[in-house]
mmCIF file of C-alpha atoms in Angstrom:
data_model
loop_
_atom_site.group_PDB
_atom_site.id
_atom_site.type_symbol
_atom_site.label_atom_id
_atom_site.label_comp_id
_atom_site.label_asym_id
_atom_site.label_seq_id
_atom_site.Cartn_x
_atom_site.Cartn_y
_atom_site.Cartn_z
ATOM 1 C CA MET A 1 10.576 70.993 103.634
ATOM 2 C CA ARG A 2 7.590 68.467 103.370
ATOM 3 C CA ASN A 3 6.456 69.904 100.293
ATOM 4 C CA ALA A 4 10.035 69.533 98.533
ATOM 5 C CA LYS A 5 9.924 65.817 99.764
ATOM 6 C CA THR A 6 6.694 65.238 98.570
ATOM 7 C CA VAL A 7 7.519 66.518 95.067
ATOM 8 C CA THR A 8 10.773 64.731 94.817
ATOM 9 C CA LEU A 9 8.678 61.547 95.696
ATOM 10 C CA ARG A 10 6.311 62.142 93.085
ATOM 11 C CA VAL A 11 8.865 62.881 90.607
ATOM 12 C CA LEU A 12 10.788 59.858 91.418
ATOM 13 C CA LYS A 13 7.604 57.891 91.129
ATOM 14 C CA TYR A 14 6.676 59.187 87.542
ATOM 15 C CA ILE A 15 9.973 58.626 86.286
ATOM 16 C CA LEU A 16 9.955 54.778 87.554
ATOM 17 C CA LEU A 17 6.222 54.778 85.706
ATOM 18 C CA LEU A 18 7.836 56.176 82.825
ATOM 19 C CA ILE A 19 10.556 53.687 82.395
ATOM 20 C CA LEU A 20 8.168 50.780 82.931
ATOM 21 C CA SER A 21 6.004 52.011 80.210
ATOM 22 C CA LEU A 22 8.608 52.220 77.847
ATOM 23 C CA ILE A 23 9.924 48.980 78.585
ATOM 24 C CA SER A 24 6.236 47.609 78.180
ATOM 25 C CA VAL A 25 5.842 49.491 74.946
ATOM 26 C CA PHE A 26 9.343 48.995 73.707
ATOM 27 C CA PRO A 27 8.617 45.368 72.055
ATOM 28 C CA PHE A 28 5.513 46.782 70.198
ATOM 29 C CA LEU A 29 7.442 49.636 69.120
ATOM 30 C CA TRP A 30 10.417 47.382 67.422
ATOM 31 C CA MET A 31 7.901 44.977 65.989
ATOM 32 C CA ILE A 32 6.542 48.252 63.977
ATOM 33 C CA ILE A 33 10.134 49.428 63.264
ATOM 34 C CA CYS A 34 11.175 45.835 62.037
ATOM 35 C CA ALA A 35 8.220 45.854 59.684
ATOM 36 C CA THR A 36 9.351 48.937 57.613
ATOM 37 C CA ASN A 37 12.864 47.434 57.517
ATOM 38 C CA THR A 38 14.509 44.442 55.168
ATOM 39 C CA ALA A 39 15.388 41.146 56.920
ATOM 40 C CA VAL A 40 19.195 42.480 56.970
ATOM 41 C CA ASP A 41 18.319 45.502 58.937
ATOM 42 C CA VAL A 42 16.441 43.182 61.501
ATOM 43 C CA ASN A 43 19.284 41.262 61.954
ATOM 44 C CA ARG A 44 21.772 44.061 62.476
ATOM 45 C CA GLY A 45 19.444 45.382 65.091
ATOM 46 C CA LYS A 46 18.667 48.786 63.452
ATOM 47 C CA LEU A 47 16.458 50.794 65.497
ATOM 48 C CA THR A 48 15.173 53.560 63.272
ATOM 49 C CA PHE A 49 11.989 53.352 60.761
ATOM 50 C CA GLY A 50 12.841 52.109 57.299
ATOM 51 C CA THR A 51 11.366 52.553 53.782
ATOM 52 C CA HIS A 52 10.370 48.852 53.021
ATOM 53 C CA LEU A 53 6.755 48.251 54.449
ATOM 54 C CA ILE A 54 5.243 48.481 51.057
ATOM 55 C CA GLU A 55 7.683 45.769 50.008
ATOM 56 C CA ASN A 56 6.869 43.779 52.832
ATOM 57 C CA LEU A 57 3.149 43.932 52.733
ATOM 58 C CA THR A 58 3.441 43.077 49.179
ATOM 59 C CA ALA A 59 5.553 40.223 49.597
ATOM 60 C CA LEU A 60 3.212 39.134 52.799
ATOM 61 C CA PHE A 61 0.079 39.018 50.485
ATOM 62 C CA SER A 62 1.517 37.327 47.672
ATOM 63 C CA PRO A 63 0.146 34.323 46.395
ATOM 64 C CA ASP A 64 2.334 31.576 47.643
ATOM 65 C CA LEU A 65 1.996 32.440 51.278
ATOM 66 C CA ASN A 66 -1.892 32.279 50.906
ATOM 67 C CA PHE A 67 -1.844 34.701 54.203
ATOM 68 C CA PRO A 68 -5.510 36.460 53.224
ATOM 69 C CA ARG A 69 -6.984 32.894 53.332
ATOM 70 C CA ALA A 70 -5.005 32.141 56.685
ATOM 71 C CA LEU A 71 -6.916 35.612 57.785
ATOM 72 C CA LEU A 72 -10.246 34.478 56.614
ATOM 73 C CA ASN A 73 -9.932 31.173 58.262
ATOM 74 C CA SER A 74 -9.015 32.561 61.497
ATOM 75 C CA ALA A 75 -11.882 35.155 61.370
ATOM 76 C CA VAL A 76 -14.331 32.131 60.326
ATOM 77 C CA VAL A 77 -12.987 29.792 63.396
ATOM 78 C CA ALA A 78 -12.533 32.657 66.003
ATOM 79 C CA VAL A 79 -16.153 34.073 65.390
ATOM 80 C CA ILE A 80 -18.058 30.911 65.503
ATOM 81 C CA THR A 81 -15.958 29.905 68.252
ATOM 82 C CA THR A 82 -16.964 32.873 70.205
ATOM 83 C CA VAL A 83 -20.716 32.680 69.501
ATOM 84 C CA LEU A 84 -21.193 29.163 70.400
ATOM 85 C CA ALA A 85 -19.046 29.292 73.328
ATOM 86 C CA LEU A 86 -20.864 32.247 74.861
ATOM 87 C CA LEU A 87 -24.041 30.720 74.232
ATOM 88 C CA ILE A 88 -23.559 27.186 75.281
ATOM 89 C CA SER A 89 -21.260 28.175 78.452
ATOM 90 C CA SER A 90 -23.696 30.693 79.508
ATOM 91 C CA MET A 91 -26.744 28.187 79.202
ATOM 92 C CA ALA A 92 -24.397 25.842 81.434
ATOM 93 C CA GLY A 93 -23.495 28.500 83.970
ATOM 94 C CA TYR A 94 -27.093 29.644 84.431
ATOM 95 C CA GLY A 95 -28.277 26.323 84.694
ATOM 96 C CA PHE A 96 -25.886 25.426 87.436
ATOM 97 C CA GLU A 97 -26.538 28.424 89.674
ATOM 98 C CA VAL A 98 -30.577 28.888 88.793
ATOM 99 C CA PHE A 99 -31.910 25.473 89.049
ATOM 100 C CA ARG A 100 -31.259 23.508 92.117
ATOM 101 C CA SER A 101 -30.532 19.926 92.663
ATOM 102 C CA ARG A 102 -28.728 17.411 94.540
ATOM 103 C CA GLY A 103 -26.109 16.437 92.290
ATOM 104 C CA ARG A 104 -25.393 19.707 91.022
ATOM 105 C CA ASP A 105 -22.340 20.682 92.948
ATOM 106 C CA ARG A 106 -20.763 17.113 92.452
ATOM 107 C CA VAL A 107 -20.940 17.478 88.880
ATOM 108 C CA PHE A 108 -19.667 21.229 88.568
ATOM 109 C CA ASN A 109 -16.876 19.973 90.890
ATOM 110 C CA PHE A 110 -15.952 17.219 88.484
ATOM 111 C CA LEU A 111 -16.278 19.977 85.810
ATOM 112 C CA LEU A 112 -13.409 21.935 87.867
ATOM 113 C CA ILE A 113 -11.176 18.903 87.918
ATOM 114 C CA SER A 114 -11.176 18.472 84.211
ATOM 115 C CA MET A 115 -9.626 21.831 84.226
ATOM 116 C CA MET A 116 -6.483 20.379 85.718
ATOM 117 C CA ILE A 117 -6.050 18.165 82.555
ATOM 118 C CA PRO A 118 -3.777 19.973 80.057
ATOM 119 C CA PHE A 119 -5.076 20.241 76.548
ATOM 120 C CA CYS A 120 -1.812 18.507 74.997
ATOM 121 C CA ALA A 121 -3.045 15.255 76.910
ATOM 122 C CA LEU A 122 -6.295 15.392 75.043
ATOM 123 C CA MET A 123 -5.038 15.925 71.643
ATOM 124 C CA ILE A 124 -4.587 11.970 70.452
ATOM 125 C CA PRO A 125 -7.890 10.994 71.592
ATOM 126 C CA LEU A 126 -9.228 14.098 69.835
ATOM 127 C CA TYR A 127 -7.362 13.323 66.980
ATOM 128 C CA ARG A 128 -8.139 9.781 66.782
ATOM 129 C CA MET A 129 -12.050 10.642 67.205
ATOM 130 C CA PHE A 130 -11.949 13.370 64.225
ATOM 131 C CA SER A 131 -9.977 10.542 62.115
ATOM 132 C CA ALA A 132 -12.451 8.138 62.571
ATOM 133 C CA LEU A 133 -15.067 10.483 61.368
ATOM 134 C CA ASN A 134 -12.833 10.694 57.933
ATOM 135 C CA ARG A 135 -12.480 7.113 57.878
ATOM 136 C CA ALA A 136 -16.409 6.737 58.075
ATOM 137 C CA GLY A 137 -16.912 9.012 55.218
ATOM 138 C CA LEU A 138 -17.771 12.016 57.215
ATOM 139 C CA THR A 139 -15.303 14.492 55.949
ATOM 140 C CA ALA A 140 -17.459 17.413 56.392
ATOM 141 C CA ILE A 141 -16.981 17.041 60.037
ATOM 142 C CA GLY A 142 -13.631 15.104 60.553
ATOM 143 C CA LEU A 143 -10.120 16.450 60.447
ATOM 144 C CA ASP A 144 -8.825 19.507 58.161
ATOM 145 C CA THR A 145 -12.260 21.175 58.664
ATOM 146 C CA TYR A 146 -13.651 24.231 60.905
ATOM 147 C CA VAL A 147 -15.933 21.762 62.894
ATOM 148 C CA SER A 148 -12.638 19.618 63.870
ATOM 149 C CA VAL A 149 -10.911 22.866 65.614
ATOM 150 C CA ILE A 150 -14.222 24.499 66.861
ATOM 151 C CA VAL A 151 -16.130 21.802 68.367
ATOM 152 C CA PRO A 152 -13.340 20.873 71.166
ATOM 153 C CA VAL A 153 -13.549 24.320 72.537
ATOM 154 C CA ILE A 154 -16.856 25.515 72.446
ATOM 155 C CA ALA A 155 -17.671 24.543 75.875
ATOM 156 C CA THR A 156 -14.786 25.041 78.302
ATOM 157 C CA ALA A 157 -14.726 24.501 82.167
ATOM 158 C CA PHE A 158 -13.508 27.932 82.517
ATOM 159 C CA LEU A 159 -16.274 29.798 81.040
ATOM 160 C CA ILE A 160 -19.116 28.057 82.301
ATOM 161 C CA PHE A 161 -17.547 28.667 85.840
ATOM 162 C CA PHE A 162 -17.061 32.420 84.884
ATOM 163 C CA PHE A 163 -20.745 32.898 84.095
ATOM 164 C CA ARG A 164 -21.841 30.627 87.042
ATOM 165 C CA GLN A 165 -19.918 32.990 89.550
ATOM 166 C CA ASN A 166 -21.103 35.903 87.616
ATOM 167 C CA THR A 167 -24.851 34.556 87.638
ATOM 168 C CA LYS A 168 -24.839 34.852 91.334
ATOM 169 C CA SER A 169 -25.159 38.347 90.886
ATOM 170 C CA PHE A 170 -28.488 38.030 88.732
ATOM 171 C CA PRO A 171 -31.081 39.634 90.495
ATOM 172 C CA ARG A 172 -33.406 36.951 91.745
ATOM 173 C CA ASP A 173 -36.353 39.398 91.802
ATOM 174 C CA ILE A 174 -36.126 39.711 87.870
ATOM 175 C CA LEU A 175 -36.145 35.964 87.438
ATOM 176 C CA GLU A 176 -39.273 35.714 89.801
ATOM 177 C CA ALA A 177 -41.218 38.200 88.185
ATOM 178 C CA ALA A 178 -40.695 36.750 84.907
ATOM 179 C CA ARG A 179 -41.800 33.570 85.951
ATOM 180 C CA ILE A 180 -45.053 35.116 87.479
ATOM 181 C CA ASP A 181 -45.661 36.994 84.055
ATOM 182 C CA GLY A 182 -45.684 33.040 82.535
ATOM 183 C CA LEU A 183 -42.215 33.591 80.746
ATOM 184 C CA ASN A 184 -40.800 29.900 80.263
ATOM 185 C CA GLU A 185 -36.992 29.475 80.960
ATOM 186 C CA LEU A 186 -35.689 30.100 77.269
ATOM 187 C CA SER A 187 -37.682 33.228 77.059
ATOM 188 C CA ILE A 188 -36.300 34.232 80.620
ATOM 189 C CA PHE A 189 -32.726 33.333 79.365
ATOM 190 C CA PHE A 190 -32.772 35.200 76.090
ATOM 191 C CA ARG A 191 -35.127 38.278 76.984
ATOM 192 C CA MET A 192 -34.123 38.806 80.608
ATOM 193 C CA TYR A 193 -30.626 37.255 81.193
ATOM 194 C CA MET A 194 -28.662 37.946 78.365
ATOM 195 C CA PRO A 195 -29.377 41.777 78.312
ATOM 196 C CA VAL A 196 -28.593 42.129 82.050
ATOM 197 C CA MET A 197 -25.562 40.076 81.658
ATOM 198 C CA LYS A 198 -23.991 42.251 78.757
ATOM 199 C CA SER A 199 -20.680 42.996 80.487
ATOM 200 C CA THR A 200 -20.196 39.087 81.404
ATOM 201 C CA TYR A 201 -20.943 38.213 77.774
ATOM 202 C CA ALA A 202 -18.289 40.933 76.872
ATOM 203 C CA ALA A 203 -15.692 39.794 79.098
ATOM 204 C CA GLY A 204 -16.435 36.317 77.980
ATOM 205 C CA ALA A 205 -16.226 37.139 74.078
ATOM 206 C CA ILE A 206 -12.877 39.034 74.597
ATOM 207 C CA ILE A 207 -11.299 36.339 76.337
ATOM 208 C CA THR A 208 -12.888 33.504 73.786
ATOM 209 C CA PHE A 209 -11.773 35.396 71.009
ATOM 210 C CA MET A 210 -8.395 36.291 71.949
ATOM 211 C CA ASN A 211 -7.708 32.324 72.765
ATOM 212 C CA SER A 212 -8.969 31.107 69.468
ATOM 213 C CA TRP A 213 -7.354 33.849 67.175
ATOM 214 C CA ASN A 214 -4.527 32.857 68.797
ATOM 215 C CA SER A 215 -4.761 29.027 69.074
ATOM 216 C CA TYR A 216 -1.614 27.270 67.448
ATOM 217 C CA LEU A 217 -1.328 23.816 68.922
ATOM 218 C CA TRP A 218 -4.641 22.035 67.997
ATOM 219 C CA PRO A 219 -4.930 23.520 64.843
ATOM 220 C CA LEU A 220 -1.459 22.421 63.881
ATOM 221 C CA VAL A 221 -2.686 19.008 64.545
ATOM 222 C CA ALA A 222 -6.366 19.010 63.103
ATOM 223 C CA LEU A 223 -5.718 21.387 60.042
ATOM 224 C CA GLN A 224 -3.566 19.483 57.439
ATOM 225 C CA SER A 225 -3.924 21.466 54.084
ATOM 226 C CA GLU A 226 -2.642 24.964 53.010
ATOM 227 C CA ASN A 227 -6.139 26.220 52.448
ATOM 228 C CA MET A 228 -7.395 25.613 55.884
ATOM 229 C CA ARG A 229 -4.333 27.216 57.958
ATOM 230 C CA THR A 230 -4.908 29.812 60.353
ATOM 231 C CA VAL A 231 -2.722 32.879 60.836
ATOM 232 C CA PRO A 232 -0.417 31.316 63.689
ATOM 233 C CA LEU A 233 0.128 28.386 61.454
ATOM 234 C CA VAL A 234 1.251 30.655 58.603
ATOM 235 C CA LEU A 235 3.384 33.288 60.575
ATOM 236 C CA SER A 236 4.889 30.043 62.012
ATOM 237 C CA ALA A 237 5.762 28.684 58.714
ATOM 238 C CA MET A 238 7.486 31.861 57.556
ATOM 239 C CA GLY A 239 9.814 31.605 60.612
ATOM 240 C CA SER A 240 10.815 28.019 60.201
ATOM 241 C CA SER A 241 12.380 28.570 56.609
ATOM 242 C CA TYR A 242 16.016 28.441 55.899
ATOM 243 C CA THR A 243 15.953 32.397 55.224
ATOM 244 C CA PRO A 244 13.113 34.067 57.170
ATOM 245 C CA ASP A 245 12.098 37.446 55.996
ATOM 246 C CA TYR A 246 11.733 39.133 59.486
ATOM 247 C CA GLY A 247 10.538 42.321 58.035
ATOM 248 C CA MET A 248 7.697 40.244 56.304
ATOM 249 C CA ILE A 249 7.005 38.434 59.380
ATOM 250 C CA MET A 250 6.625 41.262 61.549
ATOM 251 C CA ALA A 251 4.468 42.929 58.920
ATOM 252 C CA GLY A 252 2.021 40.019 59.546
ATOM 253 C CA ILE A 253 2.350 39.778 63.191
ATOM 254 C CA ILE A 254 1.093 43.469 63.172
ATOM 255 C CA ILE A 255 -1.785 42.546 61.164
ATOM 256 C CA ALA A 256 -2.522 39.581 62.975
ATOM 257 C CA THR A 257 -2.437 41.420 66.249
ATOM 258 C CA LEU A 258 -4.846 44.260 64.861
ATOM 259 C CA PRO A 259 -8.221 42.434 65.290
ATOM 260 C CA THR A 260 -7.495 41.293 69.003
ATOM 261 C CA ALA A 261 -6.312 44.913 70.009
ATOM 262 C CA LEU A 262 -9.159 46.684 68.582
ATOM 263 C CA ILE A 263 -11.961 44.353 70.179
ATOM 264 C CA PHE A 264 -10.082 44.585 73.488
ATOM 265 C CA PHE A 265 -9.900 48.535 73.195
ATOM 266 C CA VAL A 266 -13.499 48.779 71.797
ATOM 267 C CA MET A 267 -15.076 46.394 74.950
ATOM 268 C CA GLN A 268 -12.287 47.130 77.914
ATOM 269 C CA LYS A 269 -14.910 48.962 80.151
ATOM 270 C CA GLN A 270 -17.485 46.092 79.552
ATOM 271 C CA PHE A 271 -14.306 43.786 80.076
ATOM 272 C CA VAL A 272 -13.355 45.293 83.322
ATOM 273 C CA ALA A 273 -17.282 44.993 84.399
ATOM 274 C CA GLY A 274 -17.601 41.512 83.393
ATOM 275 C CA MET A 275 -14.356 40.345 85.159
ATOM 276 C CA LEU A 276 -15.642 42.223 88.459
ATOM 277 C CA GLY A 277 -18.934 40.538 88.244
ATOM 278 C CA SER A 278 -20.856 43.510 88.073
ATOM 279 C CA VAL A 279 -24.572 43.573 86.564
ATOM 280 C CA LYS A 280 -26.113 46.879 84.868
#
């Protein structure tokens, strides 16, 4: 009797998990189905695969939409932002935790308070600052450049906090031994700290890359020419037309999703270890 009850509960549990899994996977499946159908079929709610995938991809990569250029822009912005953000934020987190001073905690608390300020409140000052650079003749670092999108997000309070919290688990014996051997602080950071904290760097890289790749609001304001638009801006422009081609839009969304999905699945073990604060 007890075994039958246990089997029944297990079956019910698996059925519930299966239903929840289907609910979670259905939006992605529906997106793939839509990418193979025409806009008319999508509007009708067709839930079977079609034969218009090649036509949708051909329309997506037509010269008028400039989608390949948008992919390149997003890749450049995301990669450079990730590299610089990891370097600068990890240095800051390492410094806050390793070096002790009287005003360290006050500065760090002030940094944490800045997390409460919504980014939309900073857009007008940022826009005026970069537009002033354009008026001063520094167009290479003003609006409508990679710099205007990358610089405001290369050092975030969350990422500094994340690295400081994980630095607490960094073995102090390694730090002291390196200092006794005569290594300076930069050598300790690059040769000892970074290899040991690779799981933390992996988690930070995934978070930063995904945020940068999917960023929409600030690039919409800062990037004003068509050649500088990123993937979210191009996809948004497709959906705002009078007659949106939903099949083509879904094909673009699938392509835009692949880089972040691939990075996450490749580095998911390091991501989990980094979020748990483990050190290997």
